[in-house]
XYZ file of C-alpha atoms in Angstrom:
644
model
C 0.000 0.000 0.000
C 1.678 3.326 -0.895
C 1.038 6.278 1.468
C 1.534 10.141 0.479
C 4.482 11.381 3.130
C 5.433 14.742 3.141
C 9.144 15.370 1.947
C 11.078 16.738 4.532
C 14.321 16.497 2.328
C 15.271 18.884 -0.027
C 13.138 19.372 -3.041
C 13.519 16.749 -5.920
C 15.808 14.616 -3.952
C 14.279 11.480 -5.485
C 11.866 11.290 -7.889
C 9.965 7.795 -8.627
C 8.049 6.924 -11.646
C 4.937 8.432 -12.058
C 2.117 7.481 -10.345
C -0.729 5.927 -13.148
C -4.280 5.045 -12.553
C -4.699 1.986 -12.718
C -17.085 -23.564 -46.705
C -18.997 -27.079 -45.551
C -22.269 -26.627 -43.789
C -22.259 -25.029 -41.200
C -23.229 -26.934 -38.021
C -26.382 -25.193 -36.092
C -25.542 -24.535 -32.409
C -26.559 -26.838 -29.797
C -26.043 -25.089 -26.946
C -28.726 -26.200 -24.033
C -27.290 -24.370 -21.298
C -25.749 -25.441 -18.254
C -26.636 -22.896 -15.652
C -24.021 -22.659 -12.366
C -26.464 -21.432 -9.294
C -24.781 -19.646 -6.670
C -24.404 -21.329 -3.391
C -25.927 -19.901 -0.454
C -24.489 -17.564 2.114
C -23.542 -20.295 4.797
C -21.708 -22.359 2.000
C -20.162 -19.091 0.044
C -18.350 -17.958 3.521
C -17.414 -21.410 4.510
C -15.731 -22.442 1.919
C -11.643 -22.121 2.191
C -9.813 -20.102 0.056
C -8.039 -21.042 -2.395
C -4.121 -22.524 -1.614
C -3.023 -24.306 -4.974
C -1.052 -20.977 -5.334
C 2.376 -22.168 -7.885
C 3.732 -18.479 -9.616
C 6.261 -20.307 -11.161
C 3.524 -23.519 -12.524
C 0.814 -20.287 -13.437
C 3.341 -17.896 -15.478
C 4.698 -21.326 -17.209
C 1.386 -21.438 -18.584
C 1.596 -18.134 -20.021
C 4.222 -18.763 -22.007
C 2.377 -20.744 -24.250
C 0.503 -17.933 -25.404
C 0.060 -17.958 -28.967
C -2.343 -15.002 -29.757
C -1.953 -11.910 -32.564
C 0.103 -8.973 -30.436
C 2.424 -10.520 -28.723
C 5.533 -9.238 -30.762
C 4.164 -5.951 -29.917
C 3.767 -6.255 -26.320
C 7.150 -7.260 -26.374
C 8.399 -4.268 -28.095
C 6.331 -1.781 -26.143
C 7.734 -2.896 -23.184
C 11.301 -3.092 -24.727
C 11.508 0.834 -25.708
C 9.837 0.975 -22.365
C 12.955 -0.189 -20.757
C 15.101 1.660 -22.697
C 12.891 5.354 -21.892
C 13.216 4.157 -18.379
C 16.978 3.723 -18.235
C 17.465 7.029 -20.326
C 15.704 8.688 -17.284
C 17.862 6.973 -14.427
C 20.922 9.136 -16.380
C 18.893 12.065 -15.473
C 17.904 11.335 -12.259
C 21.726 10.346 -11.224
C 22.610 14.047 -12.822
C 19.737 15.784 -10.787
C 21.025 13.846 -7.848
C 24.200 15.716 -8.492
C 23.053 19.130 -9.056
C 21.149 18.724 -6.060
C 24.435 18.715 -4.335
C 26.253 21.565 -6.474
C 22.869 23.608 -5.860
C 22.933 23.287 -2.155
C 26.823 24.081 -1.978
C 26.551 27.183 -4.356
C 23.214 28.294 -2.024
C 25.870 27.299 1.463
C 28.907 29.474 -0.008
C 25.985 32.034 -0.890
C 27.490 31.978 -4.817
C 24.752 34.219 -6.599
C 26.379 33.521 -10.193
C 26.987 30.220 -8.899
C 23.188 29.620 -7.444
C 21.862 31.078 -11.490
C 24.081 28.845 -13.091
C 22.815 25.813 -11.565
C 19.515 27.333 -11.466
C 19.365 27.487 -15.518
C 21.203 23.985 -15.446
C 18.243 22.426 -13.457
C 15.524 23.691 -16.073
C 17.108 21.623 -19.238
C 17.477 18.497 -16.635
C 13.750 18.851 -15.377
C 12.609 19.388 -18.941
C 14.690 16.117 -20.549
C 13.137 14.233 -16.972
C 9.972 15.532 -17.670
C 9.577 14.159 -21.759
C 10.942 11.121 -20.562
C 8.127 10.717 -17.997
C 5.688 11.562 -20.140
C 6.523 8.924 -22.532
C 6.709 6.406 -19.426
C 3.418 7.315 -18.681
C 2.260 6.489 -22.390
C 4.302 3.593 -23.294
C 3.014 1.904 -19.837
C -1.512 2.683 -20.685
C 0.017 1.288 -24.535
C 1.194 -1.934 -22.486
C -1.589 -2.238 -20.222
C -4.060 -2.417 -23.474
C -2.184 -4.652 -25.607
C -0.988 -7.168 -23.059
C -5.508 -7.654 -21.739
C -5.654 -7.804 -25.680
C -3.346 -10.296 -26.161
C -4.405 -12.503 -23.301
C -8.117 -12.119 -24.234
C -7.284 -13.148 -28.294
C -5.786 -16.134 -26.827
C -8.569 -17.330 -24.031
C -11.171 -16.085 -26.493
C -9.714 -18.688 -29.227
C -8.960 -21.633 -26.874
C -12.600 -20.631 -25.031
C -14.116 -21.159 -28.301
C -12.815 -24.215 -30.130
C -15.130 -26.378 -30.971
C -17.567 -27.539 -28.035
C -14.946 -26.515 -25.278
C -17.655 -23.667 -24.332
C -20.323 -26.234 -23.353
C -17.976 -28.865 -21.644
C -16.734 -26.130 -20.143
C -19.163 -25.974 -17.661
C -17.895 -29.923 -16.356
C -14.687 -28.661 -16.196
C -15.283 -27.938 -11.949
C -14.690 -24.708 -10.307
C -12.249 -23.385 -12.577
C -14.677 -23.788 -15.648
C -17.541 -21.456 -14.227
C -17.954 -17.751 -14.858
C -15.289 -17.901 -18.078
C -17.349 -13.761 -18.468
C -15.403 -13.230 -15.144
C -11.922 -14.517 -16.640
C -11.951 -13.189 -19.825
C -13.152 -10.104 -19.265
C -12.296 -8.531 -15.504
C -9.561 -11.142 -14.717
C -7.649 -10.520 -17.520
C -8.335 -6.416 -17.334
C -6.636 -6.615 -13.812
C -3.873 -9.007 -14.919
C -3.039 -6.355 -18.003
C -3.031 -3.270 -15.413
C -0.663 -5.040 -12.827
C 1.548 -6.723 -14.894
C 2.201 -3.430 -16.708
C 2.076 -1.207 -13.617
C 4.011 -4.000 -11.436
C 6.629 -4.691 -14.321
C 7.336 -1.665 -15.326
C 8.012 -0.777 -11.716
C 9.931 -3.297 -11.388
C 12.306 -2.879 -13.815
C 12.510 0.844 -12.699
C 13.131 0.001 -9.490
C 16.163 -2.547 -10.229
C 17.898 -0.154 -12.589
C 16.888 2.915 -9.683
C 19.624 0.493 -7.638
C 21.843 -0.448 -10.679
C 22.514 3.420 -11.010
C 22.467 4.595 -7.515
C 24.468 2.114 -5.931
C 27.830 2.932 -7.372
C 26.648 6.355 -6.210
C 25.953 5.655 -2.667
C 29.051 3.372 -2.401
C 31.210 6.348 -3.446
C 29.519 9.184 -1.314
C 29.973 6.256 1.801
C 33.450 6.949 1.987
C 32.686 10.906 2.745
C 30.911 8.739 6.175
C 33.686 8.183 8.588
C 33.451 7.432 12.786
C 36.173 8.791 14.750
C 36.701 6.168 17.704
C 39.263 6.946 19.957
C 41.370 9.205 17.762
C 40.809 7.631 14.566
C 38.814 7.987 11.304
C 36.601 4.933 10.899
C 35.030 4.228 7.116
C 33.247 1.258 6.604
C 33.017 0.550 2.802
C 29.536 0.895 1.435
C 28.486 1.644 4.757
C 25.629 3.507 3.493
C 24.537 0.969 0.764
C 23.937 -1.776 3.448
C 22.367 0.376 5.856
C 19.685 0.749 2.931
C 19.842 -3.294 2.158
C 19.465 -3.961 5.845
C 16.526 -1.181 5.898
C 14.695 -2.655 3.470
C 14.888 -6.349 4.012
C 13.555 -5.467 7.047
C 10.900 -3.643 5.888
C 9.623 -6.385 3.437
C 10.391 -9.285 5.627
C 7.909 -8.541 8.103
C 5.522 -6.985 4.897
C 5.487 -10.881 3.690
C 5.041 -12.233 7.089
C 1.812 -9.912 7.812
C 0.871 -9.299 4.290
C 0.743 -13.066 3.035
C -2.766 -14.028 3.594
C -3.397 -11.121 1.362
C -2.774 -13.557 -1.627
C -5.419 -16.398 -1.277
C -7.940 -13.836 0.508
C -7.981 -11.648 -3.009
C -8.059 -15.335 -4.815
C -11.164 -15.386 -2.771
C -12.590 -12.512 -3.550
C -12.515 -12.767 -7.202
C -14.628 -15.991 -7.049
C -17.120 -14.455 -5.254
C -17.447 -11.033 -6.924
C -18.175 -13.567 -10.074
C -20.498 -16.079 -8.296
C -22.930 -12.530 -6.619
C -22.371 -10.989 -10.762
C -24.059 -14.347 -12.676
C -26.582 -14.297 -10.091
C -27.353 -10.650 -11.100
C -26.990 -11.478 -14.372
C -29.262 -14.431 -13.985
C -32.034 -12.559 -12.241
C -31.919 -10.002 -14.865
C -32.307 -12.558 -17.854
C -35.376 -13.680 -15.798
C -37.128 -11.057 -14.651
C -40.282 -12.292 -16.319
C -40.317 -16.000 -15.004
C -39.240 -14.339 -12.089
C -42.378 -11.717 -11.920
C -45.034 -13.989 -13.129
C -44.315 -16.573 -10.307
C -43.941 -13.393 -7.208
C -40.168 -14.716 -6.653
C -38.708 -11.469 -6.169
C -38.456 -12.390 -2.360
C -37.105 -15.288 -2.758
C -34.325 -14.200 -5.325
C -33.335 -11.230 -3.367
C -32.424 -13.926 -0.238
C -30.180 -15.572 -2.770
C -28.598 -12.132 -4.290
C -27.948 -11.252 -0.840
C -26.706 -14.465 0.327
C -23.756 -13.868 -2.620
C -23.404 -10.288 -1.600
C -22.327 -11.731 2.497
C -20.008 -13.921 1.179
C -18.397 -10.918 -1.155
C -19.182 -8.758 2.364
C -17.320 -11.238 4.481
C -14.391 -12.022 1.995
C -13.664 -8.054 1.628
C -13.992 -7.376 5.568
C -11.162 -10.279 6.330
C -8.887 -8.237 3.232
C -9.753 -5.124 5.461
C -8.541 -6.367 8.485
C -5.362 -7.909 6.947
C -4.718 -4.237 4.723
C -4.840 -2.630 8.377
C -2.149 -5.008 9.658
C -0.008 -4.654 6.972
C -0.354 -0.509 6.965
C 1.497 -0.769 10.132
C 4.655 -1.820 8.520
C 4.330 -0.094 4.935
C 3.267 3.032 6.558
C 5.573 3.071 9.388
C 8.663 2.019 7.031
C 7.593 4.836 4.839
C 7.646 7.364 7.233
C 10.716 5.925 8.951
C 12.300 6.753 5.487
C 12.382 10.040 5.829
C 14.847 10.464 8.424
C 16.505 7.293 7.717
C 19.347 8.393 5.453
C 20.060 11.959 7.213
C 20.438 9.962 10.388
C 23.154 7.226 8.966
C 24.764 10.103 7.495
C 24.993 12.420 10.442
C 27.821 11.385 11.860
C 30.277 12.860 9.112
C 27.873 15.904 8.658
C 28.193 17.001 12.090
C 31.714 15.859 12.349
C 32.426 18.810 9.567
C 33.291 15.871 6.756
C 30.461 16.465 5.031
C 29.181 19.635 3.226
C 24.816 20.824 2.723
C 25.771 19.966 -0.324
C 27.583 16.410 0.182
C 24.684 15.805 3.053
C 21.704 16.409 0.496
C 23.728 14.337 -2.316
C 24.431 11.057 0.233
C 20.528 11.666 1.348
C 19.403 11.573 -1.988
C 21.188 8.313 -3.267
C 20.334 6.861 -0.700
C 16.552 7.801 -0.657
C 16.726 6.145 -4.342
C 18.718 3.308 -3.345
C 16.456 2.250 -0.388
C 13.445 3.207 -1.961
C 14.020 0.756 -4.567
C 14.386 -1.767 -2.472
C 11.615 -1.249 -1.007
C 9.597 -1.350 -3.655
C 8.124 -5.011 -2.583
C 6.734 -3.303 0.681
C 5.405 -0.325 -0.756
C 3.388 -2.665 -3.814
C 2.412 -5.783 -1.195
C -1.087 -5.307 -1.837
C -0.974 -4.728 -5.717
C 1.040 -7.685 -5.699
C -1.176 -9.235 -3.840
C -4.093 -8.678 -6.471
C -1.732 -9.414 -9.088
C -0.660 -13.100 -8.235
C -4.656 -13.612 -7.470
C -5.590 -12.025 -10.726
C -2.608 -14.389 -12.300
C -3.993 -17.777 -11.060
C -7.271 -16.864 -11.788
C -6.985 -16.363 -15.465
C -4.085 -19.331 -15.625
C -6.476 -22.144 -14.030
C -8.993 -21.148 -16.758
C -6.150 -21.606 -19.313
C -5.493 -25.064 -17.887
C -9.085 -25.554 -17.427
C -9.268 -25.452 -21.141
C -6.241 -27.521 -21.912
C -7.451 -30.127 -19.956
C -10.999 -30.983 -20.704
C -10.125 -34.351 -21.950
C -9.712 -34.949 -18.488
C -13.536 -34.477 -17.957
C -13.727 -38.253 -19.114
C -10.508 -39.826 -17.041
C -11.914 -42.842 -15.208
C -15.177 -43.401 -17.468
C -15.586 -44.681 -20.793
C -16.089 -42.336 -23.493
C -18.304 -42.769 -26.522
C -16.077 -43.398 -29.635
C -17.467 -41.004 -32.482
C -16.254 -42.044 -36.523
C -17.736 -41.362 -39.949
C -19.949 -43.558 -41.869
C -18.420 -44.913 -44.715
C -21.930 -45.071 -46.556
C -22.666 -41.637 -45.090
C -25.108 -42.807 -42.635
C -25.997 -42.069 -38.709
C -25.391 -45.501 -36.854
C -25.428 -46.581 -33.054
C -23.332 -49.497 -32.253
C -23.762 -50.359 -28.661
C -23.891 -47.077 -27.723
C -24.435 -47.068 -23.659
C -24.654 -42.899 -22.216
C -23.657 -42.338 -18.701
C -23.713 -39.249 -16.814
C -20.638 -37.973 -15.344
C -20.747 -39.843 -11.917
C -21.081 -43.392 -13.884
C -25.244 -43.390 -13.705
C -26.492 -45.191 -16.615
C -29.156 -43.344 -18.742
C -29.484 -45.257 -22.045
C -28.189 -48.895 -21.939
C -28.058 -49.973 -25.133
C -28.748 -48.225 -28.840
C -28.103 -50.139 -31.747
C -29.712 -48.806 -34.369
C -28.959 -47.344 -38.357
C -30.248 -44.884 -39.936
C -30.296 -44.262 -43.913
C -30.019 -40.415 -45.645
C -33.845 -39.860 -46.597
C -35.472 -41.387 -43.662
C -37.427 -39.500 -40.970
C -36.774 -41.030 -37.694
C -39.143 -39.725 -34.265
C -37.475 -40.468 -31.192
C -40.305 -40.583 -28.178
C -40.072 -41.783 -24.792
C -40.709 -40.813 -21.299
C -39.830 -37.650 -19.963
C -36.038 -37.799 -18.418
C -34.990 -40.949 -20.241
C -32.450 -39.802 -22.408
C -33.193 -38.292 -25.339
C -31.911 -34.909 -25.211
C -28.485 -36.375 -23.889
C -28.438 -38.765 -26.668
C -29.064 -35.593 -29.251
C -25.965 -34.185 -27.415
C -23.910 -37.551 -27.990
C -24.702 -37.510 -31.839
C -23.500 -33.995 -31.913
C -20.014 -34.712 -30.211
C -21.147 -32.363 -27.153
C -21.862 -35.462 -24.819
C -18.237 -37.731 -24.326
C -19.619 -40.237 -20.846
C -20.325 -43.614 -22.418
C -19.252 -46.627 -24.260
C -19.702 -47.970 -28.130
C -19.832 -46.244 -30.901
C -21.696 -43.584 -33.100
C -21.220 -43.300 -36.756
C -22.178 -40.274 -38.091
C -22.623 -38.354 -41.881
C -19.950 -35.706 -42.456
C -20.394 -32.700 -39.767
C -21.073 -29.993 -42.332
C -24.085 -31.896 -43.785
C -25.476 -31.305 -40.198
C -27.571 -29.225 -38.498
C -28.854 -28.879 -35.091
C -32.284 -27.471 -33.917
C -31.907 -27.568 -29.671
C -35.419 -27.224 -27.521
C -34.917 -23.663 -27.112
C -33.493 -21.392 -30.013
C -30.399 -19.677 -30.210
C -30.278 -16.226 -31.918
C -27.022 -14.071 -31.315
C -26.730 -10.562 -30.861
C -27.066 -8.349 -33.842
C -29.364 -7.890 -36.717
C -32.235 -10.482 -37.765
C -30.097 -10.960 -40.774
C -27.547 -11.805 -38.579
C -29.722 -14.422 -36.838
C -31.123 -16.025 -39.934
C -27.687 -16.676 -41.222
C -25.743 -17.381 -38.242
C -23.263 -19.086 -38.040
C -22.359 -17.971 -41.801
C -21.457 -14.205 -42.810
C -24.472 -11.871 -42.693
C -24.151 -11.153 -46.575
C -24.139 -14.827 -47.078
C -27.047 -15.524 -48.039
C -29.154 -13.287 -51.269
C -31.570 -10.786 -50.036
C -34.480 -12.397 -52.188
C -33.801 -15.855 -50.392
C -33.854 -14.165 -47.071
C -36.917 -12.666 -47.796
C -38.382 -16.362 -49.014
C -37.348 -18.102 -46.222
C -39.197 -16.038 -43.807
C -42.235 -15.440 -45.833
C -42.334 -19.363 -46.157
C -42.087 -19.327 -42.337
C -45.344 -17.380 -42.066
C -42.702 -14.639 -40.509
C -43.126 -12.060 -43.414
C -43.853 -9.801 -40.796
C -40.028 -9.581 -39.486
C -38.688 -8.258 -43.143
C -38.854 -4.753 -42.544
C -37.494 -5.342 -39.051
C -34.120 -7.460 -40.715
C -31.253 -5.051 -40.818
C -32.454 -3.631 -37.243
C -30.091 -4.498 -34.054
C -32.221 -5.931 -31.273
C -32.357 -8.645 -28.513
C -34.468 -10.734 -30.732
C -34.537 -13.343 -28.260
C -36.059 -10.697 -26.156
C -38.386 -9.566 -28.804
C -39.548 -12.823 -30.317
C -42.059 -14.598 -28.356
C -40.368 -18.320 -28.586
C -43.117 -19.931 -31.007
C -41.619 -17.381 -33.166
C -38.333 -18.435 -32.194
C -38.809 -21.532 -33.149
C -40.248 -20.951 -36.990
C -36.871 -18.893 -37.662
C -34.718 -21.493 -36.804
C -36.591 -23.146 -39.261
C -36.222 -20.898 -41.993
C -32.312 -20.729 -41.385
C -32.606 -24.394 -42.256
C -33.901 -23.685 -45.579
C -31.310 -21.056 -45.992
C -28.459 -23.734 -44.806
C -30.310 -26.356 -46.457
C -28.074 -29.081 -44.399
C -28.420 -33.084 -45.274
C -29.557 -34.126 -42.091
C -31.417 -32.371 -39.639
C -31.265 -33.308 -35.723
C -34.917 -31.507 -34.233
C -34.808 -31.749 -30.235
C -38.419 -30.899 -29.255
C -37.975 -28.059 -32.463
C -41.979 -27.678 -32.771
C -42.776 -27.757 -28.590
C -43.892 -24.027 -28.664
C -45.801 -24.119 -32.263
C -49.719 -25.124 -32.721
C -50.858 -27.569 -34.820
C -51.587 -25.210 -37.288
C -47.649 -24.197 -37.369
C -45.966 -27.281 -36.786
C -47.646 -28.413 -39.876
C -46.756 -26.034 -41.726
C -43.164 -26.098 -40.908
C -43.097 -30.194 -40.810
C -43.893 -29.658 -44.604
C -40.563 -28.496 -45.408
C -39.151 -31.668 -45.526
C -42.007 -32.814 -48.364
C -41.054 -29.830 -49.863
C -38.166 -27.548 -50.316
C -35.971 -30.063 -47.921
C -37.295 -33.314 -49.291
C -33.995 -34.521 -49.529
C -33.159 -34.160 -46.025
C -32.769 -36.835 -43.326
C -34.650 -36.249 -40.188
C -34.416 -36.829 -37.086
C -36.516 -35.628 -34.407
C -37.371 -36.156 -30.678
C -40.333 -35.310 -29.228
C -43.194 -36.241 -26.781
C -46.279 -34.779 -29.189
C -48.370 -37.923 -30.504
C -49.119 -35.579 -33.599
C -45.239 -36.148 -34.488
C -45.481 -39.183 -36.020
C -47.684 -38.562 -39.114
C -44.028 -36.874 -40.295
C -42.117 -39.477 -39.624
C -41.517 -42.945 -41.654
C -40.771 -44.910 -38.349
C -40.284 -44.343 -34.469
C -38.057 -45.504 -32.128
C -38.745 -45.918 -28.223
C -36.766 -45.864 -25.085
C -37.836 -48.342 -23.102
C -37.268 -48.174 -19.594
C -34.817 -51.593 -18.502
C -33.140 -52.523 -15.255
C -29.659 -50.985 -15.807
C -30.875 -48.244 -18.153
C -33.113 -47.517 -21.160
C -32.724 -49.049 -24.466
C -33.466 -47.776 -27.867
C -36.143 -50.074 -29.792
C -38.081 -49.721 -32.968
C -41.660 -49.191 -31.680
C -44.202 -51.504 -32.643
C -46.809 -50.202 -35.182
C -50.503 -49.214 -33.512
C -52.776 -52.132 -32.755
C -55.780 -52.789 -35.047
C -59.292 -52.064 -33.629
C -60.938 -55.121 -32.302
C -63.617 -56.452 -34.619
C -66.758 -54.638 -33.842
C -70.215 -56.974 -33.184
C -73.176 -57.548 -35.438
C -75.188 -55.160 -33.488
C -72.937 -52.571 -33.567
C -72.487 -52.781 -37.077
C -76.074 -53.109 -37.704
C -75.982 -49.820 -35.912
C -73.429 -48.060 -38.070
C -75.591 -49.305 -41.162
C -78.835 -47.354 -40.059
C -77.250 -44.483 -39.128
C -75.663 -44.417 -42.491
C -79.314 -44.599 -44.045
C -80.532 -41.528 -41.311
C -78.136 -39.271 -42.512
């Protein structure tokens, strides 16, 4: 923690740096979300903070960064360097005026005294440019080393289905907003604010040390007759100062680490729950839950409450030292050196020179007390952002210790199941066997109890589901396509929407147009080029018919509908279902869904049915004939027949 301490030394004695503030087919998203609820208060301030603190294991990480920018963070910081030791030169030669100054103004030289006074204006105007490019070359670093890091999580983040195992990948693998965004804004400020301090700092000593050690010999004791000098005397009264100072800075200050580890996690646990409360505020009104989610929003708030108020009460112990060292350090180096300055061995001049040098020496060293706490936030900010990086490297460890469903192409370019069992995570069995082929053309229906499977065997065919055994032979993945129970539409224009994941101008304007007309969505053409939250805007029935129409857009081979049609009348999912007779007859389908209607679309239907270790898939046997009717109720028939 840095504290403001008035300067009782001669002006511009020391000067730190400056202070800143701190093109196949596209495959249609299947993305059913996986939701991380906050914990309540009781568990959020129970729970330890994190201790699998490594520096050396987390920046290792780091430098397997491969993103666009990192040749020019490394320059930035490189002319950085060289700015910063260009102004150490001038610092070491206002260190030395300082002393010429102080003699001229002590032999009351007036030519002397304007001579050094018109010297002192080119020095403070070189020190001054130079500062001001410090100051910009350090806000350029800051920007282009959270841009780097972001490129790089945001590419890893979103390889193909690591965002939705993501969310198996445990604690580390929640809140990836949190990482990418805030973690890595905090880990750009410190490392450039902390490095280029740093560095600052160690060539502050490289060029002030020689310095000091030279002036030291001006310090002699006179013990019993003699003159006493002790060689660098001063320089390791400033070592011994300092390693003082930040050995009892690490012993108080060290809980700051975990404690600000903490604190991150639960900043990002009480923001999704915001978040989440905000995307709900309808489900949320309709049912009168506001009570009910404002316990939970302030459950997360105690637990950020109670992590802040123990980093209070450890940022109080730990201004005790920082603050006390600091303003120890101002009397410090006139108090080492008063020995020869009252002995009449030093001059003002020499006094204010040996003060200064070693204000900059010890300073520097001291740099780990003053920057405990931004250090602190740094290493927390650091492990943060490098467990998500591992986090991402290692989601092939979501399946160590459980079979995992083998996926392969069809050679004939069909969709087969060969003794395909799905298990959750923890080893439960949901679908036992599946053994099953299915041809391009054919429309396949799905059906089976609520809970038994289905949508988690949708997720298998699609790659997103690994827990399992056997194997599932699938058509190319860009003849695919993807329709989940609830539509995705991403932010931007309805054009953007319709064509997603293509390029917005993929797709003609006329066959736009078509596609949503043939929807029954004509309605939405004016509205195409506008930027809204359309899944805000569009009730989900309509959500549902323009996921639809970017099929006939996309025109994929085979279509994979989860429950597509759940929010459409009969009317609609009619008229929709009669794509596939029409413009996508030469699609295969396969759908799941619970609707009896379903059927009359479909050439045959398969059946989970329920079994002791799990369900299996089986062709469902065709409707049973009515049972012959009696004479009389025939004879019945007959008459009314003749009424009418």
């Amino acid at each position: 923690m840095k504290t403001d301490l008035p300067s009782t030394l001669p002006p511009l004695a020391a000067h730190p740096p400056p202070e800143v503030p701190q093109t196949a087919l596209p495959v249609l998203p299947l993305i059913p979300g996986v939701a991380v609820r906050p914990a309540l208060a009781d568990e959020l301030i129970a729970s330890p903070p994190m201790r699998d603190f490594n520096l050396a294991r987390d920046l290792k990480l780091f430098a397997r960064v491969r993103a666009e920018g990192g040749r020019r963070v490394v320059a930035i910081f490189a002319v950085s360097t060289v700015v910063t030791i260009a102004n150490m030169f001038g610092q070491v030669e206002l260190n030395e005026w300082n002393g010429q100054f102080f003699d001229a103004v002590g032999r009351k030289d007036l030519s002397g005294f304007v001579h050094h006074l018109w010297t002192f204006l080119v020095i403070i105007a070189v020190l001054l440019a130079l500062t001001v490019a410090q100051t910009f070359l350090q806000e350029r670093l800051k920007f282009r080393l959270r841009e780097w890091i972001t490129r790089h999580l945001l590419g890893e983040w979103l390889k193909p289905l690591r965002a939705y195992q993501l969310g198996f990948a445990g604690q580390y693998g929640h809140n990836p907003d949190q990482r990418i965004q805030e973690d890595t804004r905090l880990l750009g400020d410190y490392s450039a604010d902390l490095g280029c301090g740093m560095v600052y700092s160690l060539l502050q000593i490289a060029a002030f040390v020689g310095v000091l050690w030279a002036l030291s010999a001006q310090v002699t004791f006179q013990v019993a007759g003699h003159d006493i000098a002790i060689p660098g005397y001063m320089v390791w009264c400033a070592l011994g100062y300092a390693l003082i100072g930040s050995g009892l800075t690490w012993l108080v200050g060290r809980p700051l680490i975990a404690l600000n580890g903490e604190r991150y996690a639960r900043e990002a646990e009480f923001r999704f729950a915001l978040v989440r409360v905000n995307e709900s505020g309808e489900s949320i009104a309709l049912h009168g839950g506001e009570k009910d989610e404002q316990r939970h929003l302030e459950a997360a708030l105690a637990a950020v409450v109670d992590t802040m108020r123990r980093i209070s009460s450890s940022l109080a112990h730990l201004t005790w030292i920082t603050s006390g060292t600091g303003w120890l350090s101002l009397v410090v180096p006139i108090l080492v050196a008063a020995p020869a300055y009252f002995g009449g061995r030093l001059t003002l001049g020499g006094l204010i020179m040996v003060a200064g040098a070693f204000s900059q020496v010890q300073g520097a060293m001291r740099w780990f007390v003053d920057n405990f706490s931004r250090l602190a936030d740094w290493r927390a900010a650091v492990h943060r952002v490098a467990r998500f990086r591992e986090a991402l490297d290692n989601l092939p460890a979501v399946e160590e210790g459980a079979e995992e469903i083998k996926r392969a192409l069809h050679p004939d370019g069909h969709l087969a199941f060969e003794g395909v069992r799905v298990l959750l995570p923890d080893g439960h069995i949901v679908i036992d066997d599946a053994t099953v082929s299915i041809a391009p053309g054919e429309r396949v229906l799905i059906v089976g109890d609520t809970g038994r499977g289905k949508s988690t065997l949708f997720r298998a065919v699609a790659g997103l589901w690994p827990w399992g055994s056997g194997t599932i032979l699938t058509p190319p993945p860009g003849t695919m396509a993807f329709l989940p129970q609830r539509p995705y539409l991403p932010l931007g224009t309805l054009r953007n929407a319709l064509s997603y994941p293509g390029a917005t101008d993929a797709f003609p304007d006329a066959d736009v147009r078509k596609a949503l007309e043939r929807c029954d969505l004509g309605s939405l053409i004016p509205k195409l080029d506008r930027t809204e939250r359309w899944d805000k805007e569009l009730s989900l029935g309509e959500q549902e018919r323009l996921a639809f129409a970017r099929l006939l857009l996309h025109k994929p081979g085979w279509v994979f509908l989860d429950e597509a049609t759940a929010a459409l009348d009969e009317d609609s999912q009619r008229r929709v279902m009669r794509l596939f007779d029409d413009e996508l007859k030469q699609t295969t389908l396969l759908s799941i869904g619970h609707r009896p209607d379903l059927a009359v679309y479909h050439t045959r239907t398969l059946q989970l049915v329920h079994g002791l270790d799990g369900d299996r898939l089986k062709l469902k046997p065709p409707p049973a004939p009515p049972p012959p009717r009696r004479w009389l109720q025939r004879l019945d028939d007959w008459l009314m027949a003749i009424r009418s």
